[in-house]
PDB file of C-alpha atoms in Angstrom:
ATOM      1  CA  UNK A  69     137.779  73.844 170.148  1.00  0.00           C
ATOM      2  CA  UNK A  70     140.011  73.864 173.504  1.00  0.00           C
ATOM      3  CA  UNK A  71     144.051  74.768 172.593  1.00  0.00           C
ATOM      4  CA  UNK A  72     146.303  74.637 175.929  1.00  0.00           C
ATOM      5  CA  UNK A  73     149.514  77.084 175.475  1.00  0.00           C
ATOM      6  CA  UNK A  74     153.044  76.418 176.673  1.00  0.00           C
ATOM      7  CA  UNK A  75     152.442  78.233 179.821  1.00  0.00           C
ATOM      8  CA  UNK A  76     149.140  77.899 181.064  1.00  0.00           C
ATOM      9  CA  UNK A  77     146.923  79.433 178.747  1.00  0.00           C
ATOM     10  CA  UNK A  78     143.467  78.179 177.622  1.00  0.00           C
ATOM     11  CA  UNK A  79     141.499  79.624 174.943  1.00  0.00           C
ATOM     12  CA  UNK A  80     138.346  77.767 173.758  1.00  0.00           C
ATOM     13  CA  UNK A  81     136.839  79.385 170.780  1.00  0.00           C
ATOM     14  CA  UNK A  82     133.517  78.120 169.628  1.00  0.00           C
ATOM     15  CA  UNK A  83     131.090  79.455 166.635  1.00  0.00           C
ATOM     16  CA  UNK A  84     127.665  79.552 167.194  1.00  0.00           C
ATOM     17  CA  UNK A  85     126.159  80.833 164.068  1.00  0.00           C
ATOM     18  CA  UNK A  86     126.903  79.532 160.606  1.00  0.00           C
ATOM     19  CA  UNK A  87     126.004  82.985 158.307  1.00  0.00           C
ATOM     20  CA  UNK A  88     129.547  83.937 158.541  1.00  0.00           C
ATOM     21  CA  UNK A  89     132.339  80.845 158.260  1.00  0.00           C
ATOM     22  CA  UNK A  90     135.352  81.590 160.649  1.00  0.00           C
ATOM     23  CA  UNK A  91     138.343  79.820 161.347  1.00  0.00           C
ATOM     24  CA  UNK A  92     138.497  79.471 165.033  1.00  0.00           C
ATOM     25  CA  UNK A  93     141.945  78.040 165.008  1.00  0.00           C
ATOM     26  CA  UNK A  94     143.712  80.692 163.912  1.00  0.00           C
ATOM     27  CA  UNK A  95     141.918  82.858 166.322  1.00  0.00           C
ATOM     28  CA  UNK A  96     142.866  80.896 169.399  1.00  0.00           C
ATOM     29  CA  UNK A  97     146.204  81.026 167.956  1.00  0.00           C
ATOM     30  CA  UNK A  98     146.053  84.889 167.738  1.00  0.00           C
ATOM     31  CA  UNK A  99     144.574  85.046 171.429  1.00  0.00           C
ATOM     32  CA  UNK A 100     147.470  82.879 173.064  1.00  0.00           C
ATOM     33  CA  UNK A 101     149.888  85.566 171.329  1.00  0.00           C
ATOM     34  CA  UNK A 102     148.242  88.262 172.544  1.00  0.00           C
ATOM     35  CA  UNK A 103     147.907  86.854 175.994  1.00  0.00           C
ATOM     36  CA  UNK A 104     151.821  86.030 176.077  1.00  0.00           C
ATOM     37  CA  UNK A 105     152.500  89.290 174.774  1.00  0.00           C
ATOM     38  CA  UNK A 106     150.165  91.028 177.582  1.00  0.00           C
ATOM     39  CA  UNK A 107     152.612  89.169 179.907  1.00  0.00           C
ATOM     40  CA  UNK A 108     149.580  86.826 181.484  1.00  0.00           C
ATOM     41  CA  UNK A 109     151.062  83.600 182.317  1.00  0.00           C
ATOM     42  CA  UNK A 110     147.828  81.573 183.098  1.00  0.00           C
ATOM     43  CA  UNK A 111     144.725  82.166 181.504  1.00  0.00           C
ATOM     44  CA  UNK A 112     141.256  80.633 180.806  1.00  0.00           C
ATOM     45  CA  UNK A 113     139.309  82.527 177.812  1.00  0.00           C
ATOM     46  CA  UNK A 114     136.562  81.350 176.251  1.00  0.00           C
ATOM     47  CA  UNK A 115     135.563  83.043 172.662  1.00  0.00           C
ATOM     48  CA  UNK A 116     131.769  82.412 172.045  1.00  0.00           C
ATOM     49  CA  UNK A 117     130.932  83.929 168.181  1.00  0.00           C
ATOM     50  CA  UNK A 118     127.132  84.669 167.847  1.00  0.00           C
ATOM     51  CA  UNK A 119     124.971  86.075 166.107  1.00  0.00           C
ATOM     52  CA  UNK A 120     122.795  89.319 166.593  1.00  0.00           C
ATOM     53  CA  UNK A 121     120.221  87.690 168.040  1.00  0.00           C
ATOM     54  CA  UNK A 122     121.837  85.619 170.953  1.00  0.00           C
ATOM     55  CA  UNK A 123     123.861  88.855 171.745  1.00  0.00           C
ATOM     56  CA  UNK A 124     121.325  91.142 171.993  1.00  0.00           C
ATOM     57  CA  UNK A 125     119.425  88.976 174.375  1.00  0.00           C
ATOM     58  CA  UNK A 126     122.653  88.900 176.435  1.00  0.00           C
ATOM     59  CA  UNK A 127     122.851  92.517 175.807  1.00  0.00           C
ATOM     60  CA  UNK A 128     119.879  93.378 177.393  1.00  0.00           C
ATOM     61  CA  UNK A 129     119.895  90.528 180.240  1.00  0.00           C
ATOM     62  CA  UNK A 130     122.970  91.342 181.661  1.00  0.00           C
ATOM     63  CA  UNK A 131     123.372  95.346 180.659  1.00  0.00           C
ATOM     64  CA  UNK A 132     120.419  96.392 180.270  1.00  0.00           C
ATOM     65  CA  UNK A 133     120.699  98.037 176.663  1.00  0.00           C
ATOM     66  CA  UNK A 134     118.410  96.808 173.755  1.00  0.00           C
ATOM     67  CA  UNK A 135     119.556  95.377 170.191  1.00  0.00           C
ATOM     68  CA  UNK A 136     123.050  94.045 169.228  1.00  0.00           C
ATOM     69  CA  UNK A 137     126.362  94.847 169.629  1.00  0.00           C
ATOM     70  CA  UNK A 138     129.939  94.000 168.573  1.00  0.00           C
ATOM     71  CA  UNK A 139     131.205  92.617 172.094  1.00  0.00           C
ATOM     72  CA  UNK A 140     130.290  91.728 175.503  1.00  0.00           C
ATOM     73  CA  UNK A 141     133.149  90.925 177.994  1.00  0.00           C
ATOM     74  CA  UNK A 142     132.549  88.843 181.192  1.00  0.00           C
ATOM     75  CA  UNK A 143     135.134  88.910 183.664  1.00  0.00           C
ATOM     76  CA  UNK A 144     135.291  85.771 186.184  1.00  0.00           C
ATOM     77  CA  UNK A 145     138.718  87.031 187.459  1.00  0.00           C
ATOM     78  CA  UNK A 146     139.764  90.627 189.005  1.00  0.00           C
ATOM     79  CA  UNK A 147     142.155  92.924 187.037  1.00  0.00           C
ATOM     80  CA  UNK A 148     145.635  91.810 188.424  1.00  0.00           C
ATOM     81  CA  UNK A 149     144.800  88.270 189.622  1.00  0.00           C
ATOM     82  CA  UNK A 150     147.466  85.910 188.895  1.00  0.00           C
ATOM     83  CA  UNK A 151     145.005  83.749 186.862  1.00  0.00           C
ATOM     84  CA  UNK A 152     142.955  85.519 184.238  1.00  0.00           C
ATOM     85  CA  UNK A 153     139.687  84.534 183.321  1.00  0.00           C
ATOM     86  CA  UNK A 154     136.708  85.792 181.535  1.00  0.00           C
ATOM     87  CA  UNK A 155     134.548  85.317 178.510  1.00  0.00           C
ATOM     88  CA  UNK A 156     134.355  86.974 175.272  1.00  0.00           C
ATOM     89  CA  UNK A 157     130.829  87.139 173.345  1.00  0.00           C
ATOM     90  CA  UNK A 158     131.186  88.794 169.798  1.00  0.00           C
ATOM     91  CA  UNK A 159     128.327  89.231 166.994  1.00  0.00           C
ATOM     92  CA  UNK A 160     130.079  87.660 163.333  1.00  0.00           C
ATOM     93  CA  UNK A 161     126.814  89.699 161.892  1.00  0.00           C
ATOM     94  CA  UNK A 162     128.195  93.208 163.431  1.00  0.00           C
ATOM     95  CA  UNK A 163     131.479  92.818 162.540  1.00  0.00           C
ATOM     96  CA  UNK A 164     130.841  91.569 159.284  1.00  0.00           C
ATOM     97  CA  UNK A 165     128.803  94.602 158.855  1.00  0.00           C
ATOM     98  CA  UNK A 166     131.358  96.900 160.145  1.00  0.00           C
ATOM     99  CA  UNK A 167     134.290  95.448 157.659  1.00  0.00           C
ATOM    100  CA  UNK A 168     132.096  95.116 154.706  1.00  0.00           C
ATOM    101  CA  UNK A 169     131.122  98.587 155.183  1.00  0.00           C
ATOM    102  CA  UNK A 170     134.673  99.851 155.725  1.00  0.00           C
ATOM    103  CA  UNK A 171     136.644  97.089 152.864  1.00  0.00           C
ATOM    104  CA  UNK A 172     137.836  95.020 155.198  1.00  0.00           C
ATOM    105  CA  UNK A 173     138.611  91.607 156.469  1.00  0.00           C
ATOM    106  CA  UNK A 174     135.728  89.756 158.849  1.00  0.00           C
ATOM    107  CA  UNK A 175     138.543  87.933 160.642  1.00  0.00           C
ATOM    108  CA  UNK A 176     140.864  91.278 161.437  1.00  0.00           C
ATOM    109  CA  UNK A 177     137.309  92.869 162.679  1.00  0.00           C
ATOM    110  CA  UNK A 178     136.843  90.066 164.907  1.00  0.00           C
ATOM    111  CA  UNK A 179     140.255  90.242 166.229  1.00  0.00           C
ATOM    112  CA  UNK A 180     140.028  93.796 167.117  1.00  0.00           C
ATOM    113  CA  UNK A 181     136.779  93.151 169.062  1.00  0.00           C
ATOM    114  CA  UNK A 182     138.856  89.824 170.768  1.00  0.00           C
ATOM    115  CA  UNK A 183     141.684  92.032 171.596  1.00  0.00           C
ATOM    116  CA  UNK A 184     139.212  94.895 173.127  1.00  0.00           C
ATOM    117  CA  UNK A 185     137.705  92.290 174.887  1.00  0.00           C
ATOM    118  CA  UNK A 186     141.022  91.215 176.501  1.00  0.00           C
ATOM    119  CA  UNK A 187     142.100  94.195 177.389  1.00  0.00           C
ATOM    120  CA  UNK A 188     139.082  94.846 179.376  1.00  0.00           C
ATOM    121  CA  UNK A 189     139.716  92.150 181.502  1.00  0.00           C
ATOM    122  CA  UNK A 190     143.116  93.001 182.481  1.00  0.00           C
ATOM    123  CA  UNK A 191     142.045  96.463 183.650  1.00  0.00           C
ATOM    124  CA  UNK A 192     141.689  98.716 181.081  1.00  0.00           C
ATOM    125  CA  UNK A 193     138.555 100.565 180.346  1.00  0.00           C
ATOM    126  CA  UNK A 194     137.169 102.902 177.763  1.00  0.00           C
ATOM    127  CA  UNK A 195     134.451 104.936 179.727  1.00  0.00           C
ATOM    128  CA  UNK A 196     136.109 108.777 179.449  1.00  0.00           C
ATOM    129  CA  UNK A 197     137.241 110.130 176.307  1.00  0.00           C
ATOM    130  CA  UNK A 198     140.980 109.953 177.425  1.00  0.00           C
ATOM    131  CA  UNK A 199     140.818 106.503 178.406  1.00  0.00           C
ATOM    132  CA  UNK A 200     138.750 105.318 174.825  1.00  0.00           C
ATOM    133  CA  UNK A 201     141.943 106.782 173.264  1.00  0.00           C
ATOM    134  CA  UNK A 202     144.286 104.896 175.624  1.00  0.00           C
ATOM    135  CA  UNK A 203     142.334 101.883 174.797  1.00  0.00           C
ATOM    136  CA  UNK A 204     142.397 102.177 170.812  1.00  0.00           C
ATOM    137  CA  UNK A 205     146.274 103.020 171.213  1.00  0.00           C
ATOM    138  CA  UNK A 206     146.778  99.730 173.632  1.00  0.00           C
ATOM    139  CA  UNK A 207     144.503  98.218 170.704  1.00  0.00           C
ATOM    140  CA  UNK A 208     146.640  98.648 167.886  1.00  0.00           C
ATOM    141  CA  UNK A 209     149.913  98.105 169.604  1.00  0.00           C
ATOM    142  CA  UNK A 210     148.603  94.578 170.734  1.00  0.00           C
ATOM    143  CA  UNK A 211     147.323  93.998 167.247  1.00  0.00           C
ATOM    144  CA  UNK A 212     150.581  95.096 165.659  1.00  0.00           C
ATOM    145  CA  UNK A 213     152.881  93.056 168.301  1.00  0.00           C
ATOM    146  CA  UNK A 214     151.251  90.021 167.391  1.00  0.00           C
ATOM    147  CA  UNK A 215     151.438  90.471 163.186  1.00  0.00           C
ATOM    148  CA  UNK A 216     147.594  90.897 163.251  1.00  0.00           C
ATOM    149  CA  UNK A 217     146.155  93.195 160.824  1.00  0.00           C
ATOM    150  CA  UNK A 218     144.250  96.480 162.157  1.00  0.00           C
ATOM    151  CA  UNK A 219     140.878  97.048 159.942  1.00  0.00           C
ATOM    152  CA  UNK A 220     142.022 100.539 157.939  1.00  0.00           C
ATOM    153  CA  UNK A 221     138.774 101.584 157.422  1.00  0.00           C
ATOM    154  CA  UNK A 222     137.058 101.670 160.419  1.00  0.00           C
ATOM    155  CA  UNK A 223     140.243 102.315 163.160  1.00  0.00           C
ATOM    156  CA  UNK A 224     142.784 104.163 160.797  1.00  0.00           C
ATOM    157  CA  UNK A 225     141.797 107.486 163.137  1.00  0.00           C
ATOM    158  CA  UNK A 226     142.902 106.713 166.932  1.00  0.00           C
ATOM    159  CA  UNK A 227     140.243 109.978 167.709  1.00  0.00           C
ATOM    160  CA  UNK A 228     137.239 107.449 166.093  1.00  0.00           C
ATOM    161  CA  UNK A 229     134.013 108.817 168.525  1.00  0.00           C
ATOM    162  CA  UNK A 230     132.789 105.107 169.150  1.00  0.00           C
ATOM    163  CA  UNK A 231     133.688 102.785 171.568  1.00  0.00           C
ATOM    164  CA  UNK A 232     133.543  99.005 171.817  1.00  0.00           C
ATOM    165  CA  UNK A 233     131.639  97.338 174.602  1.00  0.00           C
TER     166      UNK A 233
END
């Protein structure tokens, strides 16, 4: 699915497993807010949903660590570019491990991942300790701006010792 945005936004979101249904509509309509709230004017994302398979092979091809994850941002723009650009890979298996084991919602654990994933390709990174906490708080302010729900059970602690990819 391609969706174009007022400004110039596009956000392609496309499912490439079937174990865990998803609507990708609603999630290209959550993306465009975020991006307009973020400020970015023109933007090119595209969301691929996988599943732990495909991402570990990506995983280790282009980072060099072995078995799945929840998220694997590429960047085909520089933080601060006029145009942003990138792609988002996310594992529906991992996060629908994560919110089952925490009572929550698959699609709210997939837009966490899809906002960390933004984020990272404006700039923002999550490497130290102080800046993983600077990321979670940018995290749930983005979520919250755009009437998105945060997952409770896994985030409800800004201190949580895990970060995203």
């Amino acid at each position: 699915m391609r969706n174009a945005g007022a400004d110039d936004h596009i956000v392609s979101v496309l499912i490439r497993q079937q174990s865990h249904p998803l609507d990708a509509r609603r999630l290209e309509s959550l993306i465009l807010r975020m991006l307009k709230h973020l400020g970015i004017l023109s933007a090119e994302l595209h969301v691929l949903i996988v599943d732990d398979r495909t991402i570990a092979d990506l995983n280790m091809r282009h980072l060099g660590h072995e078995g799945p994850t929840d998220i694997i941002t590429f960047p085909a723009s520089e933080p601060g570019d006029d145009h942003l650009e990138g792609e988002l890979v996310i594992s529906a298996p991992w996060a629908a491990r994560v919110a089952e084991e925490h009572g929550d919602d698959l699609f709210d654990e997939i837009a966490l991942y899809a906002a960390h994933g933004i984020l990272h390709l404006t700039g923002q990174d999550d490497i130290s300790a102080d800046d993983f906490q600077a990321m979670k708080q940018r995290e749930f302010e983005l979520l919250r701006a755009v009437g998105a729900t945060i997952p409770k059970g896994r985030f409800d602690h800004v201190d949580t010792p895990e970060p995203l990819t």
